[in-house]
Short mmCIF file of C-alpha atoms in Angstrom, two decimals:
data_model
loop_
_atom_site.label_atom_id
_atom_site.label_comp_id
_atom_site.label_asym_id
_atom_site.label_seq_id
_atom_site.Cartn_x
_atom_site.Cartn_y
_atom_site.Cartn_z
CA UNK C 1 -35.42 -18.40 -12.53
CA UNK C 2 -31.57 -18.30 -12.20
CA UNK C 3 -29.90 -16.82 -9.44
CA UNK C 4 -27.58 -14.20 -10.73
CA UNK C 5 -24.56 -12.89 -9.05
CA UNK C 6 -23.45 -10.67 -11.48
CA UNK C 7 -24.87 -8.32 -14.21
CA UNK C 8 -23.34 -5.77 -15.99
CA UNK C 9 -25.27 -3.60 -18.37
CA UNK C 10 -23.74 -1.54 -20.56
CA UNK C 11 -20.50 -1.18 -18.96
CA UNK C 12 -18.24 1.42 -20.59
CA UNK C 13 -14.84 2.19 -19.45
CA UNK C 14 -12.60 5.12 -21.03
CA UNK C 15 -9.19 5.57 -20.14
CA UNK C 16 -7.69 9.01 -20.74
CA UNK C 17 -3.98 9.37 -22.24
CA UNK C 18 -3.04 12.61 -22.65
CA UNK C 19 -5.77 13.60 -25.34
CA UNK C 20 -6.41 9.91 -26.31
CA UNK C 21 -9.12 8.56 -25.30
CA UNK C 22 -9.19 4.16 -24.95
CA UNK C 23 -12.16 2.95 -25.43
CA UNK C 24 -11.03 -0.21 -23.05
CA UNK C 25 -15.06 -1.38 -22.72
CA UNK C 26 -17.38 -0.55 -25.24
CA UNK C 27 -20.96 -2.02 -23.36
CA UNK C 28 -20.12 -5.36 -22.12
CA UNK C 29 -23.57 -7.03 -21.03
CA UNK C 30 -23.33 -10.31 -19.16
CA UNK C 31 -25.01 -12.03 -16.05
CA UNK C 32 -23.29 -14.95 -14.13
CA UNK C 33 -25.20 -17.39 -12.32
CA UNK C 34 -24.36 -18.37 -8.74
CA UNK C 35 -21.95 -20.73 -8.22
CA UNK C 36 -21.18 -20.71 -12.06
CA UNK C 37 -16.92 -20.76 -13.52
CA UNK C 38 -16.62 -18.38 -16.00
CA UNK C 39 -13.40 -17.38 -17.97
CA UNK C 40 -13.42 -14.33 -19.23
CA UNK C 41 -10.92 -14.84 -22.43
CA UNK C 42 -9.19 -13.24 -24.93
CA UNK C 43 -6.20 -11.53 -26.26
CA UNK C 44 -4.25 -8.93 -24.19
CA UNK C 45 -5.72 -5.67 -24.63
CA UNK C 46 -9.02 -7.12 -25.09
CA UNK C 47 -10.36 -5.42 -22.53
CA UNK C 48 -10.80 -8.77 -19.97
CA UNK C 49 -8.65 -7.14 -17.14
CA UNK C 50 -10.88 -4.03 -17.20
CA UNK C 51 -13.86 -5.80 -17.22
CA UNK C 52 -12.31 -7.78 -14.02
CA UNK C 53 -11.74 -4.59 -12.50
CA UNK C 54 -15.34 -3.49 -12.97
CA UNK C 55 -16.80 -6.32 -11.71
CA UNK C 56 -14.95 -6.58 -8.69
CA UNK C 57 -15.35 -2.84 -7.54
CA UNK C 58 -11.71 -2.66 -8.32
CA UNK C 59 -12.49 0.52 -10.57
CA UNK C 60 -15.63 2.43 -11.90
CA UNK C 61 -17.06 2.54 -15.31
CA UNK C 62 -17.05 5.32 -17.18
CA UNK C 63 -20.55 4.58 -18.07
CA UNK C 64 -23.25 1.89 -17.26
CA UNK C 65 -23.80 -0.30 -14.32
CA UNK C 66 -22.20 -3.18 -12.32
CA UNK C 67 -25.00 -5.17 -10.10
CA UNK C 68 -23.94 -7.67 -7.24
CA UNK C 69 -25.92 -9.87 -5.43
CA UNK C 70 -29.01 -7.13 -6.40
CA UNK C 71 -26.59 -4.27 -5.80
CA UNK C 72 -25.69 -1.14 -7.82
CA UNK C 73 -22.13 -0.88 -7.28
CA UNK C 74 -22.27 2.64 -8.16
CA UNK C 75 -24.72 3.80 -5.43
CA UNK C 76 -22.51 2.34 -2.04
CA UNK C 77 -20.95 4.13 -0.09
CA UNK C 78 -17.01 3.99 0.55
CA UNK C 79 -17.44 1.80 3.72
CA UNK C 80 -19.75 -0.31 1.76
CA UNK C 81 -17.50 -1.10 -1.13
CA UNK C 82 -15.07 -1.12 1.31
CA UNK C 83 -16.94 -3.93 3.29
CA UNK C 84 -18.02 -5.30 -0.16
CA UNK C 85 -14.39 -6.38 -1.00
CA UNK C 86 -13.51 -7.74 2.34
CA UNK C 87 -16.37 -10.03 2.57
CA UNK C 88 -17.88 -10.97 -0.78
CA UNK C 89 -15.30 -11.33 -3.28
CA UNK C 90 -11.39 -12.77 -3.06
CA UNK C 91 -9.26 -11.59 -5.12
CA UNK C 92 -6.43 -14.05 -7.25
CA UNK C 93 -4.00 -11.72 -9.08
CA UNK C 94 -1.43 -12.81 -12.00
CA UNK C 95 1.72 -11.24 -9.74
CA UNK C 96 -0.50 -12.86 -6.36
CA UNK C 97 -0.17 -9.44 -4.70
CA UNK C 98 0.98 -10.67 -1.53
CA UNK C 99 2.52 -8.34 1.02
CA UNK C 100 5.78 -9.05 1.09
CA UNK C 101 6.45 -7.68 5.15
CA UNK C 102 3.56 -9.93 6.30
CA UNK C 103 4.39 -13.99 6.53
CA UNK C 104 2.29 -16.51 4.37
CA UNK C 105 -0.16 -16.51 7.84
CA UNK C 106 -0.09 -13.20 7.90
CA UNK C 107 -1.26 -11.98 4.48
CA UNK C 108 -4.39 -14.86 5.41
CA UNK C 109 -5.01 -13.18 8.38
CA UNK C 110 -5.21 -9.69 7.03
CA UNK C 111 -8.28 -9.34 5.59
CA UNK C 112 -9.78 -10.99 8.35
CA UNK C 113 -8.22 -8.24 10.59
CA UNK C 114 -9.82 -5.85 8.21
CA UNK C 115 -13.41 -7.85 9.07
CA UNK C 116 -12.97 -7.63 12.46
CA UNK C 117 -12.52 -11.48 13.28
CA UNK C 118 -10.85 -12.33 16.99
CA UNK C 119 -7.41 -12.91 17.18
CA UNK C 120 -7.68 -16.39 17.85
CA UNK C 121 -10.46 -17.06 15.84
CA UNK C 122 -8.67 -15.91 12.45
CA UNK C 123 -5.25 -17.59 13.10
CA UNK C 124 -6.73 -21.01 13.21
CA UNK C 125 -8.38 -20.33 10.11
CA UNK C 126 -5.89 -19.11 8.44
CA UNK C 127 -3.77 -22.33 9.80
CA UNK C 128 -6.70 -24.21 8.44
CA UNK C 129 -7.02 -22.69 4.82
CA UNK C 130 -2.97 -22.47 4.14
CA UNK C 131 -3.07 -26.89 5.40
CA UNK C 132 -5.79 -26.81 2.66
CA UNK C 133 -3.84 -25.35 0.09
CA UNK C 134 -1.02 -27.59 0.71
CA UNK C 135 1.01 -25.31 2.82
CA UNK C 136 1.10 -26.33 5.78
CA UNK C 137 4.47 -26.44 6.47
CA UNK C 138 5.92 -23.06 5.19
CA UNK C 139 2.81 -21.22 6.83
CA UNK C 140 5.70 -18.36 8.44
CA UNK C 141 7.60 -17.74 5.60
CA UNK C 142 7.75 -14.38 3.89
CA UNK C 143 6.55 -14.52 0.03
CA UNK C 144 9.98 -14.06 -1.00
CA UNK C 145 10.99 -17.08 0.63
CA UNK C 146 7.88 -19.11 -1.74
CA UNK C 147 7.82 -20.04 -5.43
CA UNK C 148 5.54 -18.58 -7.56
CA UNK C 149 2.97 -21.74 -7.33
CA UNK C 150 3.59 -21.53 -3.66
CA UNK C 151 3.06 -18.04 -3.42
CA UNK C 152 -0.24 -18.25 -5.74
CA UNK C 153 -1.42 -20.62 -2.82
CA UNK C 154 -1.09 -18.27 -0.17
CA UNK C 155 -3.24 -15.54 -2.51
CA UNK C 156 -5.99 -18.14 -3.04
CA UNK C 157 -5.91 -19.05 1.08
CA UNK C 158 -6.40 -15.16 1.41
CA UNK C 159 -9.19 -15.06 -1.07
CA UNK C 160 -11.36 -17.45 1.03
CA UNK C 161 -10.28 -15.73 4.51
CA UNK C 162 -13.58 -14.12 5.18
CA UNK C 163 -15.90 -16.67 2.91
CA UNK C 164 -16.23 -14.74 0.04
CA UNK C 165 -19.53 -15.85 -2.64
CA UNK C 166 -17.25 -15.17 -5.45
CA UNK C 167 -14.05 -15.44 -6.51
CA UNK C 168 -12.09 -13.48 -8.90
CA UNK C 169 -9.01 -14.37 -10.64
CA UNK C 170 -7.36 -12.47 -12.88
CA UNK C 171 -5.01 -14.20 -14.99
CA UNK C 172 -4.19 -16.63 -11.84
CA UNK C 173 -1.64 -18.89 -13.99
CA UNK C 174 0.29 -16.63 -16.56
CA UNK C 175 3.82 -16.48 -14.42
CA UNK C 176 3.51 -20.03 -13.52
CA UNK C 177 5.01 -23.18 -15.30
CA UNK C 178 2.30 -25.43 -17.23
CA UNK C 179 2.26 -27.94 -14.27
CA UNK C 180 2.16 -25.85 -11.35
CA UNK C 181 -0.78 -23.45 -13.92
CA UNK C 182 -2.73 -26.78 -13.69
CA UNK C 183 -2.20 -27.90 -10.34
CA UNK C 184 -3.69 -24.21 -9.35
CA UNK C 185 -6.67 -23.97 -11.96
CA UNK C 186 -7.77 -27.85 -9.86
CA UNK C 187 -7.40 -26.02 -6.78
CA UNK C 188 -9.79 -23.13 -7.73
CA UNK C 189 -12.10 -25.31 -9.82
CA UNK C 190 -12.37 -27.63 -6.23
CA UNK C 191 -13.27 -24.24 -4.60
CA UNK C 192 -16.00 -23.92 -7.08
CA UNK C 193 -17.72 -27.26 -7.10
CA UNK C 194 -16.82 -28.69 -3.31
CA UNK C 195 -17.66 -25.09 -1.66
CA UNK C 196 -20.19 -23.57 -4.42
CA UNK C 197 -18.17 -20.45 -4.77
CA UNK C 198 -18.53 -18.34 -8.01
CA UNK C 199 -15.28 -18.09 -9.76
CA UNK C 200 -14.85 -15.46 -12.20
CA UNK C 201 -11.27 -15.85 -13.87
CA UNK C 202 -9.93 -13.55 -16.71
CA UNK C 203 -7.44 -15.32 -18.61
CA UNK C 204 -5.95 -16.25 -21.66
CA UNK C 205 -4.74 -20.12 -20.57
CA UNK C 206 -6.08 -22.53 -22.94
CA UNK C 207 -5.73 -25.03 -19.72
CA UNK C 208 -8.70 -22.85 -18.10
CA UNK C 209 -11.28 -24.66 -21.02
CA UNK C 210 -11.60 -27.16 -19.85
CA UNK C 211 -13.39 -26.29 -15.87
CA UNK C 212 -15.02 -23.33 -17.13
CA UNK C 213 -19.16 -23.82 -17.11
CA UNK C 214 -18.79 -21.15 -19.47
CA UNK C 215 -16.88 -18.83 -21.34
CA UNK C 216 -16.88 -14.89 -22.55
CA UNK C 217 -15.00 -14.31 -25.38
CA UNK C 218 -14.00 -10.56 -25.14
CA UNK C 219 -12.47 -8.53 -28.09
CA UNK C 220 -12.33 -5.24 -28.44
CA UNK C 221 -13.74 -3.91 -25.31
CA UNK C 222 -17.08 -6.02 -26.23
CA UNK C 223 -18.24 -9.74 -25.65
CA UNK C 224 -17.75 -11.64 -28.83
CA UNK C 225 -19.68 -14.30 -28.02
CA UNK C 226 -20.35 -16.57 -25.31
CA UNK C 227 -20.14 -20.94 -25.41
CA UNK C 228 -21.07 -23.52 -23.03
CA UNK C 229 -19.65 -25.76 -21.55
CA UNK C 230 -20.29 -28.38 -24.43
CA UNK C 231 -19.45 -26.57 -27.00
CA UNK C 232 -15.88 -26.05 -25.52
CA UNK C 233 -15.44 -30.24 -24.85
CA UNK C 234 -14.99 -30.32 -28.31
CA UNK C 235 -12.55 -27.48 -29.08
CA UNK C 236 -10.56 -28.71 -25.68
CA UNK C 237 -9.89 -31.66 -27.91
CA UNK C 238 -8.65 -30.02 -30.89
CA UNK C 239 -6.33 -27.36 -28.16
CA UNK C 240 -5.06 -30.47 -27.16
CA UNK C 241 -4.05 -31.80 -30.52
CA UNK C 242 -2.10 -29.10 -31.53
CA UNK C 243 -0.03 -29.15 -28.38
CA UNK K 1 -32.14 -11.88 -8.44
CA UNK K 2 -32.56 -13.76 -5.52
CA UNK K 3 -30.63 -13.00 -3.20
CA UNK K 4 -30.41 -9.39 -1.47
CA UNK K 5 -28.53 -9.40 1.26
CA UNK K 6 -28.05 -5.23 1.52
CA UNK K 7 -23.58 -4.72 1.53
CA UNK K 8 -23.04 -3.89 5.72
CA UNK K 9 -20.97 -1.30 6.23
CA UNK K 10 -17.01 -1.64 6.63
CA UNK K 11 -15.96 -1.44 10.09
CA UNK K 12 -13.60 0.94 11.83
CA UNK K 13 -10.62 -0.92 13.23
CA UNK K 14 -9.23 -0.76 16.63
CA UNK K 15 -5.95 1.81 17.04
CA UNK K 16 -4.00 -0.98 18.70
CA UNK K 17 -3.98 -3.12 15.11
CA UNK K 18 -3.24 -0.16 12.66
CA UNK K 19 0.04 0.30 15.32
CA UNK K 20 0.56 -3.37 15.56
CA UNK K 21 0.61 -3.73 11.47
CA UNK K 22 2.73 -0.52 11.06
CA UNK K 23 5.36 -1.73 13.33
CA UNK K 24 5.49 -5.22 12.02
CA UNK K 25 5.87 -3.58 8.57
CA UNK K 26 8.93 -1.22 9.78
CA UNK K 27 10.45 -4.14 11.21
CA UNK K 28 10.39 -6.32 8.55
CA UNK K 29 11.57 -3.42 6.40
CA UNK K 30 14.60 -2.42 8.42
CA UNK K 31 17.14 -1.76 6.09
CA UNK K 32 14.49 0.22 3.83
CA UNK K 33 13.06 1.48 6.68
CA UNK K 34 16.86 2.21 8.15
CA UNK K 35 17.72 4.35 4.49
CA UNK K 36 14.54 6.35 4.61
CA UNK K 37 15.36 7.20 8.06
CA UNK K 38 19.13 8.32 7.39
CA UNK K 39 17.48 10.69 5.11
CA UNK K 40 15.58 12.20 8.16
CA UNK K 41 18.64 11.90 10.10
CA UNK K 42 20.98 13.62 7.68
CA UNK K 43 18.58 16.45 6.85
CA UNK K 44 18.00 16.70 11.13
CA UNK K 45 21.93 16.48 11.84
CA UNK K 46 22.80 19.34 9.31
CA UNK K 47 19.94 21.73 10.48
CA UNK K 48 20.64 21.11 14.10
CA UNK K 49 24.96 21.38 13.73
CA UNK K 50 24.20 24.77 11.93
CA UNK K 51 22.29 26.03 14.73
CA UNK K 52 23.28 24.88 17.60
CA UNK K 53 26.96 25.85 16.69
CA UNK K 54 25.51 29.38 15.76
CA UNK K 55 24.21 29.61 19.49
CA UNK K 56 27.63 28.82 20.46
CA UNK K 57 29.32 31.50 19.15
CA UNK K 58 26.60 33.79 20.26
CA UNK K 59 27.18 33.00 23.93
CA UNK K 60 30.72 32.90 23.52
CA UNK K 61 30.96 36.34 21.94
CA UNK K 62 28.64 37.51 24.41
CA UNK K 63 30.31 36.65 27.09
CA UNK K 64 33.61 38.14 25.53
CA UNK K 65 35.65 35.54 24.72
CA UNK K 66 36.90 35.93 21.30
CA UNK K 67 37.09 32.82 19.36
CA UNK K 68 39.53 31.85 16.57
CA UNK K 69 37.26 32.70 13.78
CA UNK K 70 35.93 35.40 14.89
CA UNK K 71 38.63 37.60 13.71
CA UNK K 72 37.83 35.90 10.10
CA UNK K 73 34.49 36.06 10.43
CA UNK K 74 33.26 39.73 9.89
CA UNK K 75 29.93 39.38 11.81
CA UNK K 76 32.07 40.33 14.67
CA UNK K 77 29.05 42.45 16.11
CA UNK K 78 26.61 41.37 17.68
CA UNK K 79 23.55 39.03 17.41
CA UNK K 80 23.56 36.31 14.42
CA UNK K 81 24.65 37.99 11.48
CA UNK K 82 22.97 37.72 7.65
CA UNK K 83 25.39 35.05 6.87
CA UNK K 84 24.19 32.92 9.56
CA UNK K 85 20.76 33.36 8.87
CA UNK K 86 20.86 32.29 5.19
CA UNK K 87 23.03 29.41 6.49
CA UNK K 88 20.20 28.46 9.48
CA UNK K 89 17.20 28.65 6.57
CA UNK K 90 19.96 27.11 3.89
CA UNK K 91 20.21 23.87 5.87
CA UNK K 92 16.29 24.08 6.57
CA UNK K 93 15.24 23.87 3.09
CA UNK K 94 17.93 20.82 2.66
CA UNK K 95 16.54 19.56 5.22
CA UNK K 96 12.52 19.50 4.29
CA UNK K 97 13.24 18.49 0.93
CA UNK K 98 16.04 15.75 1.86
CA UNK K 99 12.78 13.96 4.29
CA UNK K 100 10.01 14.98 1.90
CA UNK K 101 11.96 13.46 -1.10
CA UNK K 102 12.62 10.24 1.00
CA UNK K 103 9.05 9.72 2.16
CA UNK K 104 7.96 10.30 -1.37
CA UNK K 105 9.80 7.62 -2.63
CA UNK K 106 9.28 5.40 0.53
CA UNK K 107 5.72 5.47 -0.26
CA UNK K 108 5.49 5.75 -3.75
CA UNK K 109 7.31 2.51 -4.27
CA UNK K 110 3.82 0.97 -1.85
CA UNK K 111 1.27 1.82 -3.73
CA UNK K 112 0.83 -1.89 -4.97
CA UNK K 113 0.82 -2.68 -1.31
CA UNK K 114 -1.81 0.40 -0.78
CA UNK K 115 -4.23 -1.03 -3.73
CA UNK K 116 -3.76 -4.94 -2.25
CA UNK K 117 -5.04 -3.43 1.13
CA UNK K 118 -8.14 -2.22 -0.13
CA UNK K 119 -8.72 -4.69 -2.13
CA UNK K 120 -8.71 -6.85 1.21
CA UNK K 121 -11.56 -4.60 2.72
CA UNK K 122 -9.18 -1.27 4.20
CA UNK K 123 -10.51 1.63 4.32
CA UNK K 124 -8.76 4.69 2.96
CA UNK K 125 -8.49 6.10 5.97
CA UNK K 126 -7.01 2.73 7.44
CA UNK K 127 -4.31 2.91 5.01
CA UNK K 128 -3.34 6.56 5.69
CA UNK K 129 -3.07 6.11 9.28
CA UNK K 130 -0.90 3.49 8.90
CA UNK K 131 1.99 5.44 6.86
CA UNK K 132 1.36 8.23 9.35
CA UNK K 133 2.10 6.27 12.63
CA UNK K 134 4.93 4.24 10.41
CA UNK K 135 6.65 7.97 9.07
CA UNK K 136 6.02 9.48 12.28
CA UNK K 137 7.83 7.09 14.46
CA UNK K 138 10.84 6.90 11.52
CA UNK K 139 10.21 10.86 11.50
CA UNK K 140 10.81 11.00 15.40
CA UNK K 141 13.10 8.08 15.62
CA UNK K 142 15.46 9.61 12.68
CA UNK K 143 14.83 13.31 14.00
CA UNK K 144 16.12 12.46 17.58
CA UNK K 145 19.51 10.94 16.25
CA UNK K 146 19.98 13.48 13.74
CA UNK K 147 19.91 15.96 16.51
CA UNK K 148 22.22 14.47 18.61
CA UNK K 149 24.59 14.06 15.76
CA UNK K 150 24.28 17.59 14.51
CA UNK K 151 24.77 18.28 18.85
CA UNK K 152 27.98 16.31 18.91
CA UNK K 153 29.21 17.87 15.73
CA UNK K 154 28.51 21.63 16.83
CA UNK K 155 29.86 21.05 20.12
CA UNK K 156 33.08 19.03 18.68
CA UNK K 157 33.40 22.20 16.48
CA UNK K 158 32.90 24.95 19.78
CA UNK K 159 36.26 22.66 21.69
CA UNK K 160 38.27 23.46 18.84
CA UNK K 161 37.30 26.86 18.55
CA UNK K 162 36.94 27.62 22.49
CA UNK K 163 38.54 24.93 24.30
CA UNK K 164 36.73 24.42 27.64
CA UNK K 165 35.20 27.90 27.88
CA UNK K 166 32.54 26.11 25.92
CA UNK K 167 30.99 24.04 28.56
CA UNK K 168 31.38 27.63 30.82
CA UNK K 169 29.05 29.84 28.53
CA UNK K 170 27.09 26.71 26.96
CA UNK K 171 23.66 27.84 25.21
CA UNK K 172 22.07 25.26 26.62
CA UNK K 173 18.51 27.19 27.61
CA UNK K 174 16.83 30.42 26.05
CA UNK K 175 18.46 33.64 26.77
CA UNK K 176 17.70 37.18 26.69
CA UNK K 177 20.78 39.12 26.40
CA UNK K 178 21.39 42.61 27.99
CA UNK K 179 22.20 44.29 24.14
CA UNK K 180 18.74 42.95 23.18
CA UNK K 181 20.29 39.42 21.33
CA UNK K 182 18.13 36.75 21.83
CA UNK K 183 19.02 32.78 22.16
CA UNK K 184 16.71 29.78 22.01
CA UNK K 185 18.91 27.72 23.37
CA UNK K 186 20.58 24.09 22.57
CA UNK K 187 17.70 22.19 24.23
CA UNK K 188 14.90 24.35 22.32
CA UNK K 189 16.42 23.12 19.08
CA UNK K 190 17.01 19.82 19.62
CA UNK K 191 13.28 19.86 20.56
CA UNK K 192 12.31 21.99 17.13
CA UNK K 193 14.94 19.23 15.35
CA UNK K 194 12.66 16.41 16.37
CA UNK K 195 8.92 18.22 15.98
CA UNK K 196 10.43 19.64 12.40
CA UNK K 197 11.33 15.96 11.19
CA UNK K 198 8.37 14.28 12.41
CA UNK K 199 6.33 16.69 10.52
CA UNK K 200 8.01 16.40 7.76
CA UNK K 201 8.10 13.02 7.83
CA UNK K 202 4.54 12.77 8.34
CA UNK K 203 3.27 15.38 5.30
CA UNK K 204 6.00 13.78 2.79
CA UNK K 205 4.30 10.36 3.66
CA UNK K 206 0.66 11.05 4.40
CA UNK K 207 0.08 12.77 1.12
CA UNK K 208 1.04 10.36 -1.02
CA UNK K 209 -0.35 7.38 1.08
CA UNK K 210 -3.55 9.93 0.72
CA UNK K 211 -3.42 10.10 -2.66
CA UNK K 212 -2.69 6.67 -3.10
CA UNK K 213 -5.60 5.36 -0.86
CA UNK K 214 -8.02 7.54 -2.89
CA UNK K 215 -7.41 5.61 -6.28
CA UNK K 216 -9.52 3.22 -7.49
CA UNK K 217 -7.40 -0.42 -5.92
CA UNK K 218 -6.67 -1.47 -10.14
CA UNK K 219 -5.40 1.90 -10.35
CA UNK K 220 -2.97 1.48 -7.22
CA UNK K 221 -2.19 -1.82 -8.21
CA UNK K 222 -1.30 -0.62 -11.85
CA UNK K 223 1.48 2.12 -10.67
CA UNK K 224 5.10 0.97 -11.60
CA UNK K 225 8.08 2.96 -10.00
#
């Protein structure tokens, strides 16, 4: 029986403009499998960000239900959603979200601060994940003093501060240069097979293909369909040919 | 499903850190932190010249020195006249909506900031205290020189019109008057200057940061300025 992380049944989310109403998910049913990559793709609009949102207790459904780990997500309580995001998930965001008064070491240590972690004991692992991310050396700058690649290290180092089972990335790569996009998507896929972390990523970067175990094709607000990882091999090939 | 490991409970955080974060965050915001503060300042200085300079010319009068304006100034009789008054509660309204308007914006323009922090695990109530000990210390901090400055000005403005009588009759505690006239005194105001700003400081900045805490993180995250 596979061990699933995440299940969403029915998920609806309605967004209200004015008297408009935006259907942005229209039931979006998946389950992801521990320790699984997933890319959630498809065109802006699609809906992928929202369904991001839902899944990492970011926002609430208009309608259905989000289970983690077992859990309804609708029936904790603030402190335990609270405790939910500091502990189970990290967060990767397209503009990395840093806080721009707190140092590279600082925006690490932060959510550790938030779980309660010694002093001591959270600086030296925030030392240790920013030397694992390759930045070692410009651990007390502020984010404005870091490129974007730089600065989407520092997010990912903050994503692992308190051990998080899954990872969630939302478009991790789409203000960074094709390179520095691919030098990233290695880092998280490393995450995923050296540390067994679930890695949820919503994204549109063709370069995300090819380390996905699987991927959810949203349009619409629903899931178009879903393909393996062997069924993408091939397409990666033809991607590549056109570029 | 497997695993079931029930979701603990997020943890209150000791005072110490929420004052520790709030001052590195003023700190490494100075010159934002310095503009929202003039605000408080300016609003503070104006409130407190008006006044204080009012009391001035209520002591002076009272004690029967005429002053150079007073011959202009028909409120000749005494106790503070209308004029004054709508003057005192002009500069007061200038004053709360000067600090509110700056602590709107201060905080509106954090609300990314406010939706990365709970996405990180803070509570909402994390979040709020931290703009209230960060506006109440600019609120205080801003209030304080404002009153000075609004003190200097007032009494800069009694030496012109009194010379050194001033520092004879100055208003500087609460009075009762023999005709009845009542003064709070130089000292009481400065005191009111800094409560008032702090307050305002705090309610311009802890509603927002209130109403930004309570928003789902994606919706935080979402608001542009």
């Amino acid at each position: 029986m596979p061990d699933i992380v995440v299940k969403t049944e029915d998920v609806v989310k309605e967004y209200r403009m004015g008297s408009n109403v935006l259907r942005a998910l229209d039931g979006i049913n998946i389950e992801i499998e521990r320790g699984e990559y997933i890319s959630l793709m498809g065109p802006s609009g699609s809906g992928k960000s929202t369904l991001f949102n839902m899944i990492g207790a970011l926002d609430r459904p208009t309608e259905g239900e989000v289970y983690i780990d077992g859990q309804n997500m609708s029936h904790l309580s603030q402190r335990q959603i609270a405790a939910f995001r500091c502990h189970r998930v990290g967060y990767i965001f397209q503009s990395y979200n840093l806080l721009n008064v707190r140092t590279a070491h600082g925006n690490v240590t932060l959510p550790m601060i938030f779980a309660g972690i010694p002093e001591k004991e959270r600086n030296e692992k925030a030392e240790k994940l920013l030397d694992m991310v390759g930045l070692g050396d410009r651990m007390y700058h502020l984010p404005d003093e870091l490129s974007g690649g730089q600065r989407q290290r520092v997010a990912i180092a903050r994503a692992l501060a308190n051990d998080p089972s899954i990872v969630l990335a939302d478009e991790p790569t789409a203000n960074l240069d094709t390179i520095t996009g691919r030098e990233i998507i290695d880092l998280i896929k490393k995450l995923n097979t050296g540390q067994g972390v679930t890695v949820i990523s919503a994204t549109h970067d063709l370069k995300m293909l090819d380390v996905s175990d699987r991927i959810v094709d949203i349009r619409d607000g629903l899931v178009e369909r879903i393909r393996n990882r062997d069924e993408i091999e091939i397409e990666v090939g033809e991607v590549g040919g056109h570029e | 499903m497997q695993q079931q490991t029930p979701i603990e409970e997020q943890i209150d955080l000791p005072f110490v850190e929420s004052l520790r974060i709030s001052f590195q965050s003023l700190k490494i915001r100075f010159g934002r932190s310095i503009i929202t503060t003039a605000g408080i300042t300016l609003g503070i200085a104006f409130l407190v010249s008006v006044w204080t300079n009012n009391e001035i010319e209520l002591a002076l009068q009272e004690s029967g020195r005429s002053s150079a304006i007073t011959n202009l100034d028909e409120a000749a009789e005494q106790g503070i006249s209308t004029k004054d008054i709508w003057l005192i509660i002009m500069s007061l309204i200038v004053c709360v909506v000067g600090i509110a308007n700056s602590m709107l914006m201060a905080v509106t323009e954090r609300f990314r900031e406010i939706g990365t922090m709970k996405c990180l695990g803070a509570l909402d109530g994390f979040v709020v205290r931290l703009f209230l000990l960060e506006s109440g210390f600019q609120g205080f901090a801003g209030a304080l020189i404002g009153a000075l400055i609004g003190l200097l000005g007032a009494v800069v403005l009694g030496l012109k019109n009194y010379g050194l009588d001033l520092f004879f009759y100055f208003p500087l505690l609460p009075a009762q008057h023999e005709n009845g006239a009542f003064q709070l005194g130089v000292l009481l105001i400065i005191l009111f200057g800094c409560i008032l700003g702090m307050i305002l400081a705090i309610i311009g900045s802890s509603f927002p940061a209130w109403r930004a805490a309570k928003l789902p993180p994606a919706e935080a995250m979402r608001t542009e300025v």
